[in-house]
Amino acid sequence: MLVPKSLYYTENHLWLRKIGLYDFCIGITDFAQKEIGEIHLVEFSKQINEQVNILTKGDSYGAIYGINKTFELIAPCDCKIMEINPNIMIKPSHINTDPYNCWLVILSIDITADKLLTYEDYIQITNDF
């Protein structure tokens, strides 16, 4: 299982790459991709598509559909969706081969990165499965 050391993680198998003071690209981990199986569709919730992009921790903002299961996209904390990756809806299968270079959305988060899981924290969680 591939887990880059330079990223942050959540307990629900999302990775976050810091791209600004408060902004992060977010995607699913290699672990999640293997659990989902071959991905064929990424869908964002209607409220996100209608530009209502403020989320509270735990809000669902979409789903990833694969052969083995559907993966619900859950906001890791209170945040604002700044951008949706349009390419991921056109070619969601790219997540199957390169999950860490296929970001889903850019989030603006008003928390520090130390509230997110580190590489070591995430490895511990995946070892428990």
Short mmCIF file of N, CA, C and O in Angstrom, two decimals:
data_model
loop_
_atom_site.label_atom_id
_atom_site.label_comp_id
_atom_site.label_asym_id
_atom_site.label_seq_id
_atom_site.Cartn_x
_atom_site.Cartn_y
_atom_site.Cartn_z
N MET A 1 0.84 -1.18 0.00
CA MET A 1 0.00 0.00 0.00
C MET A 1 0.89 1.24 0.00
O MET A 1 1.82 1.36 0.79
N LEU A 2 0.59 2.15 -0.88
CA LEU A 2 1.35 3.38 -1.03
C LEU A 2 0.77 4.46 -0.12
O LEU A 2 -0.43 4.73 -0.16
N VAL A 3 1.64 5.07 0.72
CA VAL A 3 1.22 6.17 1.60
C VAL A 3 2.34 7.21 1.61
O VAL A 3 3.36 7.01 2.27
N PRO A 4 2.19 8.29 0.85
CA PRO A 4 3.23 9.33 0.85
C PRO A 4 3.39 9.99 2.22
O PRO A 4 2.40 10.27 2.90
N LYS A 5 4.62 10.25 2.60
CA LYS A 5 4.90 10.86 3.90
C LYS A 5 4.60 12.35 3.93
O LYS A 5 4.41 12.93 4.99
N SER A 6 4.53 12.97 2.77
CA SER A 6 4.39 14.43 2.70
C SER A 6 2.96 14.94 2.81
O SER A 6 2.73 16.14 2.76
N LEU A 7 1.99 14.05 2.96
CA LEU A 7 0.58 14.45 2.99
C LEU A 7 0.01 14.34 4.40
O LEU A 7 0.61 13.72 5.27
N TYR A 8 -1.17 14.92 4.58
CA TYR A 8 -1.95 14.74 5.81
C TYR A 8 -3.10 13.80 5.48
O TYR A 8 -3.47 13.64 4.32
N TYR A 9 -3.68 13.19 6.53
CA TYR A 9 -4.72 12.17 6.32
C TYR A 9 -5.85 12.36 7.30
O TYR A 9 -5.72 13.06 8.30
N THR A 10 -7.00 11.71 6.98
CA THR A 10 -8.12 11.68 7.90
C THR A 10 -8.43 10.21 8.23
O THR A 10 -7.99 9.31 7.52
N GLU A 11 -9.20 10.01 9.27
CA GLU A 11 -9.56 8.65 9.67
C GLU A 11 -10.45 7.96 8.65
O GLU A 11 -10.51 6.74 8.61
N ASN A 12 -11.14 8.75 7.82
CA ASN A 12 -12.00 8.13 6.80
C ASN A 12 -11.29 8.05 5.44
O ASN A 12 -11.92 8.11 4.40
N HIS A 13 -9.97 7.91 5.47
CA HIS A 13 -9.14 7.57 4.31
C HIS A 13 -9.12 8.62 3.20
O HIS A 13 -9.17 8.30 2.02
N LEU A 14 -9.03 9.87 3.62
CA LEU A 14 -8.80 10.95 2.68
C LEU A 14 -7.39 11.47 2.88
O LEU A 14 -6.88 11.46 3.99
N TRP A 15 -6.74 11.90 1.81
CA TRP A 15 -5.46 12.58 1.94
C TRP A 15 -5.67 14.07 1.68
O TRP A 15 -6.60 14.45 0.96
N LEU A 16 -4.81 14.90 2.29
CA LEU A 16 -4.88 16.34 2.10
C LEU A 16 -3.48 16.86 1.81
O LEU A 16 -2.53 16.53 2.51
N ARG A 17 -3.35 17.66 0.75
CA ARG A 17 -2.08 18.29 0.40
C ARG A 17 -2.23 19.79 0.62
O ARG A 17 -3.08 20.43 0.01
N LYS A 18 -1.40 20.35 1.46
CA LYS A 18 -1.47 21.78 1.76
C LYS A 18 -0.97 22.56 0.55
O LYS A 18 0.13 22.31 0.05
N ILE A 19 -1.80 23.52 0.08
CA ILE A 19 -1.40 24.31 -1.09
C ILE A 19 -1.45 25.80 -0.80
O ILE A 19 -1.18 26.60 -1.69
N GLY A 20 -1.78 26.17 0.40
CA GLY A 20 -1.83 27.58 0.78
C GLY A 20 -1.93 27.65 2.28
O GLY A 20 -1.87 26.63 2.97
N LEU A 21 -2.07 28.85 2.81
CA LEU A 21 -2.13 29.01 4.25
C LEU A 21 -3.28 28.20 4.85
O LEU A 21 -3.12 27.55 5.87
N TYR A 22 -4.44 28.23 4.21
CA TYR A 22 -5.61 27.52 4.71
C TYR A 22 -6.18 26.53 3.70
O TYR A 22 -7.19 25.90 3.97
N ASP A 23 -5.59 26.43 2.53
CA ASP A 23 -6.17 25.62 1.46
C ASP A 23 -5.47 24.28 1.31
O ASP A 23 -4.24 24.18 1.42
N PHE A 24 -6.28 23.26 1.02
CA PHE A 24 -5.79 21.89 0.84
C PHE A 24 -6.49 21.27 -0.37
O PHE A 24 -7.70 21.44 -0.54
N CYS A 25 -5.73 20.53 -1.19
CA CYS A 25 -6.33 19.61 -2.16
C CYS A 25 -6.68 18.36 -1.37
O CYS A 25 -5.96 17.98 -0.44
N ILE A 26 -7.76 17.71 -1.74
CA ILE A 26 -8.18 16.51 -1.02
C ILE A 26 -8.53 15.41 -2.01
O ILE A 26 -9.07 15.67 -3.08
N GLY A 27 -8.17 14.19 -1.65
CA GLY A 27 -8.47 13.03 -2.48
C GLY A 27 -8.59 11.80 -1.61
O GLY A 27 -8.56 11.90 -0.38
N ILE A 28 -8.73 10.64 -2.23
CA ILE A 28 -8.83 9.41 -1.45
C ILE A 28 -7.49 8.68 -1.47
O ILE A 28 -6.71 8.80 -2.41
N THR A 29 -7.23 7.93 -0.42
CA THR A 29 -5.96 7.22 -0.30
C THR A 29 -5.96 5.95 -1.14
O THR A 29 -7.01 5.48 -1.60
N ASP A 30 -4.78 5.40 -1.30
CA ASP A 30 -4.63 4.13 -2.00
C ASP A 30 -5.42 3.03 -1.28
O ASP A 30 -6.04 2.18 -1.91
N PHE A 31 -5.43 3.08 0.05
CA PHE A 31 -6.19 2.12 0.85
C PHE A 31 -7.68 2.20 0.49
O PHE A 31 -8.32 1.17 0.23
N ALA A 32 -8.23 3.41 0.43
CA ALA A 32 -9.65 3.59 0.09
C ALA A 32 -9.92 3.12 -1.33
O ALA A 32 -10.94 2.46 -1.58
N GLN A 33 -9.02 3.43 -2.25
CA GLN A 33 -9.23 3.02 -3.65
C GLN A 33 -9.30 1.51 -3.75
O GLN A 33 -10.14 0.97 -4.46
N LYS A 34 -8.45 0.81 -3.03
CA LYS A 34 -8.48 -0.66 -3.07
C LYS A 34 -9.77 -1.20 -2.44
O LYS A 34 -10.30 -2.21 -2.89
N GLU A 35 -10.28 -0.54 -1.41
CA GLU A 35 -11.54 -0.96 -0.80
C GLU A 35 -12.73 -0.73 -1.75
O GLU A 35 -13.64 -1.56 -1.80
N ILE A 36 -12.71 0.36 -2.47
CA ILE A 36 -13.80 0.70 -3.40
C ILE A 36 -13.77 -0.21 -4.62
O ILE A 36 -14.80 -0.57 -5.16
N GLY A 37 -12.59 -0.58 -5.05
CA GLY A 37 -12.45 -1.36 -6.28
C GLY A 37 -12.39 -0.43 -7.47
O GLY A 37 -12.18 0.78 -7.32
N GLU A 38 -12.57 -0.96 -8.65
CA GLU A 38 -12.48 -0.14 -9.85
C GLU A 38 -13.53 0.96 -9.83
O GLU A 38 -14.73 0.70 -9.79
N ILE A 39 -13.06 2.19 -9.85
CA ILE A 39 -13.94 3.35 -9.74
C ILE A 39 -14.49 3.71 -11.11
O ILE A 39 -13.75 3.78 -12.09
N HIS A 40 -15.81 3.95 -11.16
CA HIS A 40 -16.42 4.31 -12.44
C HIS A 40 -17.20 5.61 -12.40
O HIS A 40 -17.63 6.11 -13.44
N LEU A 41 -17.41 6.20 -11.19
CA LEU A 41 -18.19 7.44 -11.13
C LEU A 41 -17.83 8.22 -9.86
O LEU A 41 -17.72 7.64 -8.78
N VAL A 42 -17.64 9.52 -10.02
CA VAL A 42 -17.52 10.44 -8.88
C VAL A 42 -18.65 11.44 -9.02
O VAL A 42 -18.83 12.05 -10.08
N GLU A 43 -19.41 11.58 -7.95
CA GLU A 43 -20.58 12.45 -8.00
C GLU A 43 -20.56 13.37 -6.78
O GLU A 43 -20.37 12.91 -5.66
N PHE A 44 -20.77 14.66 -7.01
CA PHE A 44 -20.84 15.62 -5.91
C PHE A 44 -22.29 15.95 -5.63
O PHE A 44 -23.13 15.91 -6.53
N SER A 45 -22.59 16.24 -4.37
CA SER A 45 -23.97 16.49 -3.99
C SER A 45 -24.53 17.73 -4.68
O SER A 45 -23.79 18.61 -5.10
N LYS A 46 -25.83 17.77 -4.75
CA LYS A 46 -26.51 18.85 -5.45
C LYS A 46 -26.17 20.21 -4.83
O LYS A 46 -25.97 21.18 -5.53
N GLN A 47 -26.08 20.26 -3.50
CA GLN A 47 -25.80 21.55 -2.86
C GLN A 47 -24.44 22.09 -3.25
O GLN A 47 -24.26 23.29 -3.36
N ILE A 48 -23.46 21.22 -3.48
CA ILE A 48 -22.14 21.67 -3.91
C ILE A 48 -22.21 22.21 -5.33
O ILE A 48 -21.63 23.22 -5.67
N ASN A 49 -22.95 21.53 -6.17
CA ASN A 49 -23.07 21.97 -7.56
C ASN A 49 -23.84 23.27 -7.69
O ASN A 49 -23.73 23.96 -8.68
N GLU A 50 -24.64 23.62 -6.67
CA GLU A 50 -25.40 24.87 -6.72
C GLU A 50 -24.67 25.99 -5.99
O GLU A 50 -25.27 26.97 -5.59
N GLN A 51 -23.37 25.83 -5.78
CA GLN A 51 -22.51 26.86 -5.19
C GLN A 51 -22.78 27.11 -3.72
O GLN A 51 -22.37 28.13 -3.18
N VAL A 52 -23.51 26.24 -3.04
CA VAL A 52 -23.64 26.32 -1.59
C VAL A 52 -22.52 25.44 -1.05
O VAL A 52 -22.67 24.25 -0.92
N ASN A 53 -21.39 26.05 -0.81
CA ASN A 53 -20.19 25.25 -0.61
C ASN A 53 -19.60 25.33 0.79
O ASN A 53 -18.44 25.04 0.98
N ILE A 54 -20.37 25.74 1.77
CA ILE A 54 -19.91 25.74 3.16
C ILE A 54 -20.34 24.42 3.77
O ILE A 54 -21.51 24.05 3.72
N LEU A 55 -19.39 23.70 4.35
CA LEU A 55 -19.67 22.40 4.95
C LEU A 55 -19.32 22.41 6.43
O LEU A 55 -18.37 23.08 6.84
N THR A 56 -20.07 21.65 7.18
CA THR A 56 -19.79 21.41 8.59
C THR A 56 -19.16 20.02 8.70
O THR A 56 -19.49 19.13 7.91
N LYS A 57 -18.29 19.85 9.68
CA LYS A 57 -17.65 18.55 9.88
C LYS A 57 -18.70 17.44 9.89
O LYS A 57 -19.70 17.53 10.59
N GLY A 58 -18.46 16.42 9.06
CA GLY A 58 -19.37 15.29 8.98
C GLY A 58 -20.40 15.38 7.87
O GLY A 58 -21.09 14.41 7.58
N ASP A 59 -20.51 16.55 7.22
CA ASP A 59 -21.45 16.68 6.09
C ASP A 59 -20.98 15.83 4.92
O ASP A 59 -19.80 15.75 4.62
N SER A 60 -21.92 15.23 4.24
CA SER A 60 -21.63 14.49 3.02
C SER A 60 -21.66 15.47 1.85
O SER A 60 -22.56 16.29 1.75
N TYR A 61 -20.65 15.40 0.99
CA TYR A 61 -20.64 16.28 -0.18
C TYR A 61 -20.53 15.51 -1.49
O TYR A 61 -20.37 16.13 -2.56
N GLY A 62 -20.67 14.21 -1.44
CA GLY A 62 -20.66 13.42 -2.67
C GLY A 62 -20.32 11.99 -2.40
O GLY A 62 -20.29 11.54 -1.25
N ALA A 63 -20.08 11.26 -3.49
CA ALA A 63 -19.76 9.84 -3.36
C ALA A 63 -18.89 9.40 -4.53
O ALA A 63 -18.94 9.98 -5.61
N ILE A 64 -18.13 8.34 -4.27
CA ILE A 64 -17.33 7.69 -5.30
C ILE A 64 -17.88 6.27 -5.43
O ILE A 64 -17.99 5.55 -4.44
N TYR A 65 -18.23 5.90 -6.65
CA TYR A 65 -18.85 4.59 -6.90
C TYR A 65 -17.83 3.66 -7.55
O TYR A 65 -17.20 4.03 -8.54
N GLY A 66 -17.70 2.48 -6.96
CA GLY A 66 -16.79 1.48 -7.50
C GLY A 66 -17.45 0.13 -7.56
O GLY A 66 -18.61 -0.04 -7.18
N ILE A 67 -16.70 -0.84 -8.00
CA ILE A 67 -17.23 -2.21 -8.15
C ILE A 67 -17.54 -2.83 -6.80
O ILE A 67 -18.56 -3.49 -6.64
N ASN A 68 -16.69 -2.60 -5.79
CA ASN A 68 -16.88 -3.24 -4.49
C ASN A 68 -17.82 -2.49 -3.56
O ASN A 68 -18.53 -3.10 -2.78
N LYS A 69 -17.78 -1.16 -3.60
CA LYS A 69 -18.60 -0.38 -2.68
C LYS A 69 -18.68 1.08 -3.10
O LYS A 69 -17.95 1.51 -3.98
N THR A 70 -19.57 1.79 -2.44
CA THR A 70 -19.70 3.24 -2.63
C THR A 70 -19.02 3.91 -1.45
O THR A 70 -19.24 3.54 -0.30
N PHE A 71 -18.20 4.90 -1.74
CA PHE A 71 -17.44 5.63 -0.73
C PHE A 71 -18.05 7.01 -0.59
O PHE A 71 -18.03 7.81 -1.54
N GLU A 72 -18.60 7.31 0.57
CA GLU A 72 -19.21 8.61 0.80
C GLU A 72 -18.13 9.64 1.13
O GLU A 72 -17.25 9.37 1.96
N LEU A 73 -18.19 10.78 0.50
CA LEU A 73 -17.24 11.86 0.77
C LEU A 73 -17.77 12.69 1.93
O LEU A 73 -18.84 13.31 1.83
N ILE A 74 -17.02 12.69 3.04
CA ILE A 74 -17.43 13.35 4.28
C ILE A 74 -16.45 14.48 4.59
O ILE A 74 -15.23 14.29 4.55
N ALA A 75 -16.99 15.66 4.92
CA ALA A 75 -16.13 16.79 5.28
C ALA A 75 -15.33 16.46 6.54
O ALA A 75 -15.92 16.09 7.55
N PRO A 76 -14.00 16.57 6.49
CA PRO A 76 -13.18 16.22 7.65
C PRO A 76 -13.27 17.24 8.79
O PRO A 76 -12.89 16.95 9.91
N CYS A 77 -13.76 18.44 8.49
CA CYS A 77 -13.90 19.51 9.48
C CYS A 77 -14.76 20.60 8.84
O CYS A 77 -15.13 20.49 7.68
N ASP A 78 -15.07 21.63 9.58
CA ASP A 78 -15.78 22.75 9.00
C ASP A 78 -14.89 23.34 7.90
O ASP A 78 -13.70 23.58 8.14
N CYS A 79 -15.46 23.57 6.73
CA CYS A 79 -14.64 24.02 5.61
C CYS A 79 -15.49 24.66 4.53
O CYS A 79 -16.72 24.62 4.58
N LYS A 80 -14.81 25.22 3.56
CA LYS A 80 -15.47 25.78 2.39
C LYS A 80 -14.84 25.15 1.15
O LYS A 80 -13.61 25.12 1.04
N ILE A 81 -15.67 24.66 0.25
CA ILE A 81 -15.16 24.09 -0.99
C ILE A 81 -14.88 25.24 -1.95
O ILE A 81 -15.77 26.00 -2.31
N MET A 82 -13.63 25.35 -2.33
CA MET A 82 -13.20 26.45 -3.20
C MET A 82 -13.29 26.06 -4.68
O MET A 82 -13.52 26.91 -5.53
N GLU A 83 -13.04 24.77 -4.97
CA GLU A 83 -13.01 24.35 -6.37
C GLU A 83 -13.26 22.85 -6.45
O GLU A 83 -12.79 22.10 -5.60
N ILE A 84 -13.96 22.43 -7.46
CA ILE A 84 -14.15 21.01 -7.77
C ILE A 84 -13.31 20.70 -8.99
O ILE A 84 -13.29 21.47 -9.96
N ASN A 85 -12.62 19.57 -8.97
CA ASN A 85 -11.80 19.16 -10.11
C ASN A 85 -12.72 18.62 -11.21
O ASN A 85 -13.26 17.52 -11.07
N PRO A 86 -12.91 19.36 -12.30
CA PRO A 86 -13.82 18.89 -13.35
C PRO A 86 -13.31 17.64 -14.07
O PRO A 86 -14.10 16.85 -14.57
N ASN A 87 -12.00 17.46 -14.11
CA ASN A 87 -11.43 16.31 -14.81
C ASN A 87 -11.76 14.99 -14.11
O ASN A 87 -11.86 13.95 -14.76
N ILE A 88 -11.95 15.04 -12.80
CA ILE A 88 -12.21 13.80 -12.07
C ILE A 88 -13.60 13.25 -12.37
O ILE A 88 -13.82 12.04 -12.31
N MET A 89 -14.53 14.12 -12.74
CA MET A 89 -15.86 13.64 -13.11
C MET A 89 -15.86 13.09 -14.54
O MET A 89 -16.64 12.21 -14.86
N ILE A 90 -14.97 13.60 -15.37
CA ILE A 90 -14.87 13.11 -16.76
C ILE A 90 -14.13 11.78 -16.81
O ILE A 90 -14.51 10.86 -17.51
N LYS A 91 -13.03 11.68 -16.07
CA LYS A 91 -12.19 10.47 -16.07
C LYS A 91 -11.95 9.98 -14.64
O LYS A 91 -10.82 10.01 -14.15
N PRO A 92 -12.99 9.51 -13.95
CA PRO A 92 -12.79 9.05 -12.56
C PRO A 92 -11.88 7.83 -12.45
O PRO A 92 -11.31 7.57 -11.40
N SER A 93 -11.71 7.11 -13.54
CA SER A 93 -10.87 5.91 -13.51
C SER A 93 -9.40 6.23 -13.26
O SER A 93 -8.63 5.34 -12.90
N HIS A 94 -8.99 7.48 -13.41
CA HIS A 94 -7.60 7.86 -13.12
C HIS A 94 -7.26 7.63 -11.65
O HIS A 94 -6.11 7.39 -11.32
N ILE A 95 -8.28 7.69 -10.78
CA ILE A 95 -8.03 7.44 -9.35
C ILE A 95 -7.53 6.01 -9.14
O ILE A 95 -6.72 5.76 -8.26
N ASN A 96 -7.97 5.09 -9.99
CA ASN A 96 -7.57 3.69 -9.84
C ASN A 96 -6.06 3.50 -9.96
O ASN A 96 -5.48 2.67 -9.29
N THR A 97 -5.44 4.27 -10.82
CA THR A 97 -4.01 4.08 -11.07
C THR A 97 -3.12 5.08 -10.34
O THR A 97 -1.95 4.80 -10.13
N ASP A 98 -3.66 6.24 -9.97
CA ASP A 98 -2.83 7.27 -9.35
C ASP A 98 -3.65 8.08 -8.33
O ASP A 98 -3.91 9.27 -8.56
N PRO A 99 -4.05 7.47 -7.21
CA PRO A 99 -4.96 8.17 -6.29
C PRO A 99 -4.39 9.44 -5.67
O PRO A 99 -5.15 10.34 -5.30
N TYR A 100 -3.07 9.55 -5.56
CA TYR A 100 -2.49 10.72 -4.89
C TYR A 100 -2.27 11.91 -5.84
O TYR A 100 -1.90 12.97 -5.39
N ASN A 101 -2.50 11.72 -7.12
CA ASN A 101 -2.42 12.83 -8.06
C ASN A 101 -3.79 13.18 -8.62
O ASN A 101 -3.88 13.96 -9.56
N CYS A 102 -4.84 12.59 -8.09
CA CYS A 102 -6.21 12.87 -8.53
C CYS A 102 -6.97 13.53 -7.39
O CYS A 102 -7.62 12.85 -6.60
N TRP A 103 -6.87 14.83 -7.32
CA TRP A 103 -7.59 15.54 -6.26
C TRP A 103 -9.06 15.69 -6.66
O TRP A 103 -9.40 15.75 -7.84
N LEU A 104 -9.90 15.75 -5.64
CA LEU A 104 -11.34 15.86 -5.86
C LEU A 104 -11.80 17.31 -5.75
O LEU A 104 -12.51 17.81 -6.60
N VAL A 105 -11.42 17.95 -4.65
CA VAL A 105 -11.83 19.33 -4.40
C VAL A 105 -10.68 20.06 -3.71
O VAL A 105 -9.78 19.44 -3.14
N ILE A 106 -10.73 21.37 -3.74
CA ILE A 106 -9.85 22.21 -2.94
C ILE A 106 -10.70 22.79 -1.82
O ILE A 106 -11.76 23.38 -2.08
N LEU A 107 -10.24 22.55 -0.58
CA LEU A 107 -10.96 23.03 0.60
C LEU A 107 -10.19 24.16 1.26
O LEU A 107 -8.96 24.15 1.29
N SER A 108 -10.93 25.11 1.80
CA SER A 108 -10.35 26.12 2.66
C SER A 108 -10.75 25.75 4.08
O SER A 108 -11.94 25.64 4.39
N ILE A 109 -9.76 25.49 4.92
CA ILE A 109 -9.99 24.99 6.27
C ILE A 109 -9.37 25.95 7.26
O ILE A 109 -8.20 26.31 7.12
N ASP A 110 -10.12 26.33 8.26
CA ASP A 110 -9.60 27.26 9.26
C ASP A 110 -9.11 26.50 10.49
O ASP A 110 -9.52 26.77 11.61
N ILE A 111 -8.27 25.49 10.27
CA ILE A 111 -7.61 24.77 11.36
C ILE A 111 -6.15 24.60 10.99
O ILE A 111 -5.77 24.74 9.83
N THR A 112 -5.35 24.28 11.95
CA THR A 112 -3.95 24.03 11.65
C THR A 112 -3.77 22.57 11.24
O THR A 112 -4.57 21.70 11.58
N ALA A 113 -2.71 22.32 10.51
CA ALA A 113 -2.45 20.98 10.01
C ALA A 113 -2.22 19.97 11.14
O ALA A 113 -2.40 18.77 10.93
N ASP A 114 -1.87 20.45 12.34
CA ASP A 114 -1.64 19.49 13.43
C ASP A 114 -2.93 18.85 13.92
O ASP A 114 -2.90 17.92 14.72
N LYS A 115 -4.07 19.30 13.44
CA LYS A 115 -5.36 18.66 13.76
C LYS A 115 -5.64 17.47 12.82
O LYS A 115 -6.59 16.74 13.02
N LEU A 116 -4.81 17.31 11.80
CA LEU A 116 -4.97 16.22 10.84
C LEU A 116 -3.99 15.10 11.19
O LEU A 116 -3.04 15.29 11.94
N LEU A 117 -4.21 13.93 10.62
CA LEU A 117 -3.34 12.79 10.88
C LEU A 117 -2.05 12.91 10.07
O LEU A 117 -2.07 13.34 8.92
N THR A 118 -0.97 12.49 10.67
CA THR A 118 0.31 12.44 9.96
C THR A 118 0.44 11.08 9.28
O THR A 118 -0.38 10.19 9.46
N TYR A 119 1.50 10.93 8.53
CA TYR A 119 1.82 9.65 7.89
C TYR A 119 1.85 8.52 8.93
O TYR A 119 1.23 7.47 8.72
N GLU A 120 2.53 8.74 10.03
CA GLU A 120 2.65 7.70 11.07
C GLU A 120 1.28 7.36 11.67
O GLU A 120 0.98 6.19 11.90
N ASP A 121 0.47 8.39 11.93
CA ASP A 121 -0.88 8.15 12.47
C ASP A 121 -1.72 7.31 11.51
O ASP A 121 -2.41 6.39 11.91
N TYR A 122 -1.63 7.67 10.22
CA TYR A 122 -2.46 6.97 9.23
C TYR A 122 -1.99 5.52 9.04
O TYR A 122 -2.81 4.61 8.92
N ILE A 123 -0.70 5.31 9.04
CA ILE A 123 -0.18 3.93 8.91
C ILE A 123 -0.71 3.08 10.07
O ILE A 123 -1.11 1.93 9.88
N GLN A 124 -0.73 3.65 11.27
CA GLN A 124 -1.25 2.91 12.43
C GLN A 124 -2.72 2.53 12.24
O GLN A 124 -3.13 1.41 12.54
N ILE A 125 -3.52 3.46 11.70
CA ILE A 125 -4.95 3.17 11.47
C ILE A 125 -5.12 2.06 10.44
O ILE A 125 -5.91 1.14 10.63
N THR A 126 -4.37 2.12 9.35
CA THR A 126 -4.53 1.10 8.30
C THR A 126 -4.00 -0.26 8.76
O THR A 126 -4.49 -1.29 8.30
N ASN A 127 -3.03 -0.27 9.66
CA ASN A 127 -2.52 -1.55 10.18
C ASN A 127 -3.55 -2.24 11.07
O ASN A 127 -3.49 -3.45 11.25
N ASP A 128 -4.49 -1.47 11.64
CA ASP A 128 -5.51 -2.04 12.50
C ASP A 128 -6.60 -2.77 11.73
O ASP A 128 -7.41 -3.47 12.32
N PHE A 129 -6.63 -2.58 10.37
CA PHE A 129 -7.65 -3.27 9.56
C PHE A 129 -7.23 -4.68 9.25
O PHE A 129 -6.19 -5.07 9.11
#
